[in-house]
Amino acid sequence: MELTVLINQFNIKGRLVSLTPFGNGNINDTFLAIYRNTFTETQVILQRVNRNVFPKPEVIMDNMHEVTRHCHEKLEADSKAGTDDRVWQMPRIVKTKEGADYVTDEKGDVWRVITRIMSAHAFDVAQGPEHAMECGAALGHFHYLISDMDPNVLTDPLPGFHITSGYLAKYDEVLARDSAKELLSSSMEAKRMARFIEERRDLALCLEKAVASGELKKRMFHGDPKVNNIMIDDVTGKGTAMIDLDTVSPGLIHLDFGDALRSICNPAGEEETNLAKVVFDEDLATAFCKGYMREAGAFMTDADRAYLFDSIRLLPFELGLRFFQDYLNGNVYFKTSHPEQNLNRARVQFRLCESVEARERSIRGFLNKL
Ligand code: GN1
Ligand code: MG
């Protein structure tokens, strides 16, 4: 179906004047649509939910419906109370003309339209400590918003997502195939990645063990709080919204904390090819934590705090493992523009993990002061 025909099934005021690819997501296909009439302009985001990644896209939309309903009510109540230092925002689902949350095309793909957070942007890399602090505040506030959601209204969007031991098992399975063995034997870099993983198999279990022993409790988490999913207000420079709500579900807030730091504290970004530039920036980390704790510190237990370092070390390892496994598996999960891209992405994450390991004392030092 033509994109313009597709989007016209949604209930948006005005005439469509532009529809262009948008953002740098690795999973869904995203477009920006601009509608105008005589008096005003409306900008919305059109997205195709990736069926390879999300086996049940309808579930993703039902979850999004519940998450946004819960948070919008809370946001409105807080805004009436007038206690916030800013207007916190969250995208809204734009319904179809028939009143549905999404459209299914003739191929079975699910398409949705959500509102765009206006006068705000997300960045692919951290712009400095102030930006990092605002990212922390936005994630902390988001955790506050979803903290009292009933987990039973949601269906697990991606079973096994952020279960590192599961990714290791999948990696072992892929590694046993001839195609993967060939890739591995033909590249020094790939062999080095494989060694890196072998040396850290125990690391994969650090948070899972703490959940099993009851030390850490699952709460609601975002699932994908990387820097380009955090909207910053153009006017005030403050964090204003978390976007990409597809993976909100019950889990450890540590996974979000570690994932956000993984993304924010690597100013070189996920696609850097010069590994010398990939370092874990502690100034950015301290600033992020300051913003995060201001919003979410009140509900952090001592046990939660005890596992913060582990989460900072684990998340780059886990993502590196996911990229590397996808490389060996023929690049079927993450979007790529060349065959070695996932290998390079893995190199970057593993270098970041090494950088965290090298700074362990100092990172634990500032975490202890939070
Ligand atoms: C994917 O959709 P996007 O690009 O925001 C991925 C995350 C990774 C991220 C790395 C559902 O996120 O887990 O951290 O790429 N999302 C999913 O860039 O797998
Ligand atoms: Mg995503």
Coordinates of C-alpha atoms and ligand atoms in Angstrom, one line a residue:
M1 CA 0.0 0.0 0.0
E2 CA 1.2 3.5 -0.7
L3 CA 2.3 5.3 2.4
T4 CA 0.0 8.3 1.7
V5 CA -3.0 6.0 1.3
L6 CA -2.0 4.3 4.5
I7 CA -1.6 7.4 6.6
N8 CA -4.9 8.8 5.3
Q9 CA -6.7 6.1 7.2
F10 CA -5.8 7.9 10.3
N11 CA -7.8 10.7 11.8
I12 CA -5.5 13.7 11.3
K13 CA -6.7 17.2 10.6
G14 CA -5.6 19.1 7.5
R15 CA -4.0 18.0 4.2
L16 CA -0.8 15.9 4.0
V17 CA 2.0 18.1 2.7
S18 CA 5.1 16.0 3.5
L19 CA 5.9 12.4 4.4
T20 CA 9.6 11.7 4.9
P21 CA 11.9 9.1 6.6
F22 CA 12.7 10.1 10.2
G23 CA 15.1 9.2 13.0
N24 CA 17.8 6.6 13.3
G25 CA 16.0 3.6 14.9
N26 CA 17.5 0.2 14.5
I27 CA 14.2 -1.7 14.5
N28 CA 11.0 0.0 13.3
D29 CA 10.6 2.1 10.1
T30 CA 9.7 5.7 11.0
F31 CA 8.4 8.6 9.0
L32 CA 7.5 12.2 9.8
A33 CA 4.2 13.4 8.3
I34 CA 3.2 17.1 8.2
Y35 CA -0.4 18.1 7.8
R36 CA -1.6 21.7 7.2
N37 CA -4.9 23.6 7.0
T38 CA -5.5 27.3 6.6
F39 CA -4.8 28.0 10.3
T40 CA -2.5 25.4 11.7
E41 CA 0.0 22.6 11.2
T42 CA 0.0 19.1 12.7
Q43 CA 3.1 16.9 12.8
V44 CA 2.8 13.2 13.5
I45 CA 5.0 10.1 13.4
L46 CA 4.1 7.1 11.2
Q47 CA 5.7 3.8 12.1
R48 CA 5.8 0.3 10.8
V49 CA 6.3 -2.1 13.7
N50 CA 9.0 -4.6 12.9
R51 CA 7.4 -8.0 12.7
N52 CA 10.8 -9.8 12.7
V53 CA 11.5 -8.3 16.1
F54 CA 8.0 -8.1 17.6
P55 CA 6.3 -11.4 16.7
K56 CA 2.9 -10.0 17.9
P57 CA 2.7 -6.3 16.9
E58 CA -0.9 -6.1 18.1
V59 CA 0.4 -6.8 21.6
I60 CA 2.8 -3.9 21.3
M61 CA -0.1 -1.6 20.5
D62 CA -2.3 -2.9 23.3
N63 CA 0.6 -2.3 25.7
M64 CA 1.2 1.2 24.3
H65 CA -2.5 2.0 24.8
E66 CA -2.3 1.0 28.5
V67 CA 1.1 2.7 29.2
T68 CA 0.0 6.0 27.6
R69 CA -3.4 5.9 29.3
H70 CA -1.8 5.4 32.8
C71 CA 0.9 8.0 32.3
H72 CA -1.3 10.6 30.7
E73 CA -3.7 10.5 33.6
K74 CA -0.9 10.9 36.1
L75 CA 0.8 13.7 34.0
E76 CA -2.5 15.6 33.9
A77 CA -3.1 15.2 37.7
D78 CA 0.5 16.4 38.4
S79 CA 0.2 19.3 36.1
K80 CA -3.0 20.4 37.8
A81 CA -1.3 20.2 41.1
G82 CA 1.4 22.5 39.6
T83 CA 4.3 20.9 41.5
D84 CA 6.5 20.1 38.5
D85 CA 9.3 22.5 37.4
R86 CA 8.4 21.8 33.7
V87 CA 5.8 20.4 31.4
W88 CA 6.5 16.6 31.1
Q89 CA 5.1 15.1 27.9
M90 CA 4.4 11.7 26.4
P91 CA 3.3 10.9 22.8
R92 CA -0.3 9.9 22.2
I93 CA -1.7 7.3 19.9
V94 CA -3.5 8.9 16.9
K95 CA -6.6 6.7 16.2
T96 CA -7.7 5.6 12.7
K97 CA -10.9 7.1 11.3
E98 CA -12.6 3.9 12.5
G99 CA -11.4 4.5 16.0
A100 CA -8.7 1.8 16.1
D101 CA -5.1 2.2 17.4
Y102 CA -3.4 0.8 14.3
V103 CA -3.9 -0.3 10.7
T104 CA -2.8 -3.7 9.3
D105 CA -1.7 -3.6 5.7
E106 CA -2.2 -6.3 3.0
K107 CA 1.1 -7.9 4.0
G108 CA 0.1 -8.2 7.6
D109 CA 2.3 -5.3 8.8
V110 CA 1.1 -3.2 11.6
W111 CA 1.3 0.6 11.1
R112 CA 0.6 3.2 13.8
V113 CA 0.6 7.0 14.1
I114 CA 1.7 8.8 17.2
T115 CA 1.9 12.5 18.0
R116 CA 5.3 14.2 17.7
I117 CA 6.6 16.0 20.8
M118 CA 7.0 19.5 19.3
S119 CA 9.8 22.0 19.9
A120 CA 11.9 19.2 21.2
H121 CA 14.7 16.9 19.8
A122 CA 16.6 13.7 20.7
F123 CA 20.3 13.5 20.0
D124 CA 22.3 10.5 18.9
V125 CA 25.1 11.3 21.3
A126 CA 25.4 13.2 24.6
Q127 CA 25.9 17.0 24.1
G128 CA 27.6 17.5 27.5
P129 CA 27.0 17.2 31.2
E130 CA 23.9 19.4 31.2
H131 CA 22.3 17.2 28.5
A132 CA 23.3 14.1 30.4
M133 CA 21.7 15.4 33.6
E134 CA 18.4 16.1 31.7
C135 CA 18.5 12.6 30.3
G136 CA 18.8 11.3 33.8
A137 CA 15.9 13.4 35.0
A138 CA 13.7 12.3 32.0
L139 CA 14.4 8.6 32.8
G140 CA 13.9 9.1 36.5
H141 CA 10.6 10.8 36.0
F142 CA 9.5 8.1 33.6
H143 CA 10.3 5.5 36.2
Y144 CA 8.2 7.5 38.6
L145 CA 5.3 7.7 36.1
I146 CA 5.2 3.9 35.4
S147 CA 6.1 2.8 39.0
D148 CA 2.5 2.3 40.0
M149 CA 1.2 0.6 36.8
D150 CA -0.4 -2.7 37.2
P151 CA 2.0 -5.1 35.4
N152 CA -0.9 -7.5 34.7
V153 CA -2.4 -5.2 32.1
L154 CA 0.6 -5.6 29.9
T155 CA 1.7 -8.6 27.8
D156 CA 5.5 -9.3 27.6
P157 CA 6.4 -7.5 24.4
L158 CA 9.6 -9.4 23.7
P159 CA 10.0 -12.6 25.8
G160 CA 13.6 -12.9 26.8
F161 CA 14.5 -9.3 26.1
H162 CA 17.4 -8.3 28.5
I163 CA 17.8 -11.8 29.8
T164 CA 21.6 -11.9 29.1
S165 CA 21.9 -15.6 29.7
G166 CA 19.3 -16.2 27.0
Y167 CA 21.4 -14.2 24.6
L168 CA 24.4 -16.3 25.5
A169 CA 22.5 -19.5 24.8
K170 CA 21.4 -18.1 21.4
Y171 CA 25.0 -17.1 20.7
D172 CA 26.1 -20.6 21.4
E173 CA 23.5 -22.0 19.1
V174 CA 24.5 -19.6 16.2
L175 CA 28.2 -20.4 16.8
A176 CA 27.5 -24.1 16.2
R177 CA 26.5 -23.4 12.6
D178 CA 28.9 -23.7 9.7
S179 CA 28.1 -20.2 8.4
A180 CA 29.1 -18.7 11.7
K181 CA 32.2 -20.8 12.0
E182 CA 33.3 -19.5 8.6
L183 CA 32.8 -15.9 9.6
L184 CA 34.7 -16.4 12.8
S185 CA 37.6 -18.2 11.2
S186 CA 38.0 -15.5 8.5
S187 CA 38.3 -12.5 10.8
M188 CA 40.8 -11.7 13.6
E189 CA 38.4 -9.1 14.9
A190 CA 35.6 -11.6 15.2
K191 CA 37.9 -14.1 17.0
R192 CA 38.8 -11.4 19.4
M193 CA 35.1 -10.6 20.1
A194 CA 34.5 -14.4 20.7
R195 CA 37.3 -14.4 23.3
F196 CA 36.0 -11.3 24.9
I197 CA 32.6 -13.1 25.5
E198 CA 34.3 -16.3 26.8
E199 CA 36.1 -14.3 29.4
R200 CA 32.9 -12.8 30.7
R201 CA 30.3 -15.6 30.8
D202 CA 29.8 -15.1 34.6
L203 CA 29.1 -11.4 34.1
A204 CA 26.0 -12.3 32.2
L205 CA 24.3 -13.7 35.3
C206 CA 25.0 -10.9 37.8
L207 CA 21.5 -9.4 37.8
E208 CA 19.6 -12.6 37.1
K209 CA 21.1 -14.2 40.2
A210 CA 20.1 -11.2 42.3
V211 CA 16.5 -11.5 41.0
A212 CA 16.5 -15.2 41.7
S213 CA 17.7 -14.7 45.3
G214 CA 15.0 -12.1 45.9
E215 CA 17.6 -9.3 46.4
L216 CA 16.4 -7.3 43.5
K217 CA 12.7 -6.9 42.6
K218 CA 11.2 -6.3 39.2
R219 CA 9.4 -3.1 38.6
M220 CA 8.2 -1.4 35.5
F221 CA 10.9 -0.4 33.1
H222 CA 11.3 1.3 29.7
G223 CA 13.5 -1.3 28.0
D224 CA 15.2 1.0 25.5
P225 CA 16.2 4.3 27.2
K226 CA 19.1 5.1 24.9
V227 CA 20.0 8.8 24.3
N228 CA 18.1 9.2 21.1
N229 CA 14.9 8.0 22.8
I230 CA 15.0 11.0 25.3
M231 CA 13.4 14.2 24.1
I232 CA 15.0 17.5 25.1
D233 CA 12.9 20.7 25.0
D234 CA 14.4 23.1 22.4
V235 CA 13.4 26.2 24.4
T236 CA 14.5 25.3 27.9
G237 CA 17.1 22.5 27.3
K238 CA 15.3 20.4 29.8
G239 CA 14.3 16.7 29.4
T240 CA 10.6 16.6 28.5
A241 CA 9.7 13.0 27.3
M242 CA 10.8 9.5 26.9
I243 CA 9.8 8.0 23.5
D244 CA 9.9 4.5 22.0
L245 CA 7.5 2.9 24.4
D246 CA 7.5 -0.6 22.8
T247 CA 9.4 -2.4 25.4
V248 CA 7.8 -1.0 28.6
S249 CA 7.1 -4.0 30.8
P250 CA 8.0 -5.5 34.2
G251 CA 11.8 -5.7 34.6
L252 CA 14.7 -4.3 36.6
I253 CA 15.2 -0.6 36.6
H254 CA 18.9 -1.5 36.6
L255 CA 18.5 -2.5 33.0
D256 CA 17.4 1.0 32.1
F257 CA 20.0 2.6 34.3
G258 CA 22.8 0.6 32.7
D259 CA 21.4 1.0 29.2
A260 CA 21.0 4.7 29.5
L261 CA 24.6 5.1 30.8
R262 CA 25.9 2.8 28.1
S263 CA 24.5 5.1 25.5
I264 CA 25.0 8.5 27.2
C265 CA 28.5 8.1 28.5
N266 CA 29.9 7.0 25.1
P267 CA 30.2 10.4 23.3
A268 CA 31.6 8.6 20.2
G269 CA 28.2 6.9 19.6
E270 CA 27.3 3.4 18.6
E271 CA 28.7 3.5 15.1
E272 CA 32.2 4.8 15.8
T273 CA 34.9 3.0 13.8
N274 CA 37.9 4.4 15.7
L275 CA 37.9 2.5 19.0
A276 CA 40.4 4.9 20.5
K277 CA 37.5 7.4 20.8
V278 CA 35.2 5.0 22.7
V279 CA 35.5 5.7 26.4
F280 CA 33.2 5.7 29.3
D281 CA 32.9 9.4 30.3
E282 CA 32.6 9.7 34.0
D283 CA 31.6 13.4 34.0
L284 CA 28.6 12.5 31.8
A285 CA 27.8 9.6 34.1
T286 CA 27.9 11.7 37.3
A287 CA 25.7 14.3 35.7
F288 CA 23.2 11.7 34.5
C289 CA 23.0 10.1 37.9
K290 CA 22.4 13.5 39.6
G291 CA 19.4 14.1 37.3
Y292 CA 18.2 10.5 37.7
M293 CA 18.4 10.5 41.5
R294 CA 16.6 13.8 41.8
E295 CA 13.5 12.2 40.2
A296 CA 13.9 8.5 41.2
G297 CA 16.2 8.4 44.2
A298 CA 13.4 8.3 46.7
F299 CA 12.4 4.8 45.6
M300 CA 15.9 3.2 45.4
T301 CA 16.6 0.7 48.1
D302 CA 20.1 -0.2 49.4
A303 CA 20.0 -3.4 47.4
D304 CA 19.1 -1.5 44.3
R305 CA 22.1 0.8 44.8
A306 CA 24.4 -2.2 45.4
Y307 CA 23.9 -3.4 41.9
L308 CA 24.2 -0.2 40.0
F309 CA 27.9 -0.8 39.0
D310 CA 27.1 -4.3 37.7
S311 CA 24.3 -2.9 35.5
I312 CA 26.7 -0.3 34.0
R313 CA 29.2 -3.1 33.2
L314 CA 26.5 -5.6 32.0
L315 CA 24.5 -3.5 29.5
P316 CA 27.4 -2.8 27.0
F317 CA 28.4 -6.4 27.3
E318 CA 24.8 -7.6 26.6
L319 CA 24.3 -5.2 23.6
G320 CA 27.8 -6.1 22.2
L321 CA 26.8 -9.8 22.5
R322 CA 23.5 -9.1 20.7
F323 CA 25.2 -7.2 17.8
F324 CA 27.9 -9.9 17.5
Q325 CA 25.4 -12.7 17.5
D326 CA 23.4 -10.9 14.8
Y327 CA 26.5 -10.5 12.8
L328 CA 27.3 -14.2 12.9
N329 CA 23.6 -15.0 12.2
G330 CA 23.5 -13.0 8.9
N331 CA 22.2 -9.6 10.3
V332 CA 18.6 -10.5 10.6
Y333 CA 17.6 -8.5 13.7
F334 CA 19.3 -5.0 13.7
K335 CA 19.0 -2.9 10.5
T336 CA 22.3 -2.7 8.8
S337 CA 23.7 -0.8 5.7
H338 CA 26.7 -3.0 5.3
P339 CA 27.6 -6.6 6.3
E340 CA 30.3 -5.7 8.9
Q341 CA 28.2 -3.0 10.7
N342 CA 27.0 -5.3 13.5
L343 CA 30.6 -6.5 14.0
N344 CA 31.7 -3.0 14.4
R345 CA 28.8 -2.1 16.7
A346 CA 29.9 -5.1 18.9
R347 CA 33.5 -3.8 18.9
V348 CA 32.3 -0.5 20.2
Q349 CA 30.2 -1.9 23.0
F350 CA 32.9 -4.3 24.1
R351 CA 35.4 -1.5 24.2
L352 CA 33.0 0.5 26.3
C353 CA 32.6 -2.5 28.6
E354 CA 36.4 -2.6 29.0
S355 CA 36.5 1.1 29.7
V356 CA 33.9 0.6 32.5
E357 CA 35.9 -2.2 33.9
A358 CA 39.1 -0.1 33.9
R359 CA 37.3 2.6 35.9
E360 CA 35.5 0.4 38.3
R361 CA 37.0 1.9 41.5
S362 CA 36.2 5.4 40.5
I363 CA 32.7 4.6 39.2
R364 CA 31.9 2.7 42.4
G365 CA 33.2 5.8 44.2
F366 CA 30.7 8.2 42.7
L367 CA 27.9 5.7 42.9
N368 CA 28.4 5.3 46.6
K369 CA 28.0 9.0 47.1
L370 CA 24.6 9.1 45.4
Ligands
GN1_1 C1 17.3 -1.0 19.3 O1 14.7 0.6 18.3 P1 16.0 1.2 18.7 O2 16.9 1.6 17.7 O3 15.6 2.4 19.7 C2 17.1 -2.2 20.3 C3 17.7 -1.8 21.7 C4 19.2 -1.5 21.5 C5 19.4 -0.4 20.4 C6 20.8 -0.2 20.2 C7 13.6 -3.7 20.6 O4 16.7 0.1 19.7 O5 17.5 -2.9 22.6 O6 19.8 -1.1 22.7 O7 18.7 -0.8 19.2 N1 15.6 -2.4 20.5 C8 15.1 -3.6 20.4 O8 21.0 0.9 19.3 O9 15.8 -4.6 20.3
MG2 MG 13.4 0.7 20.1

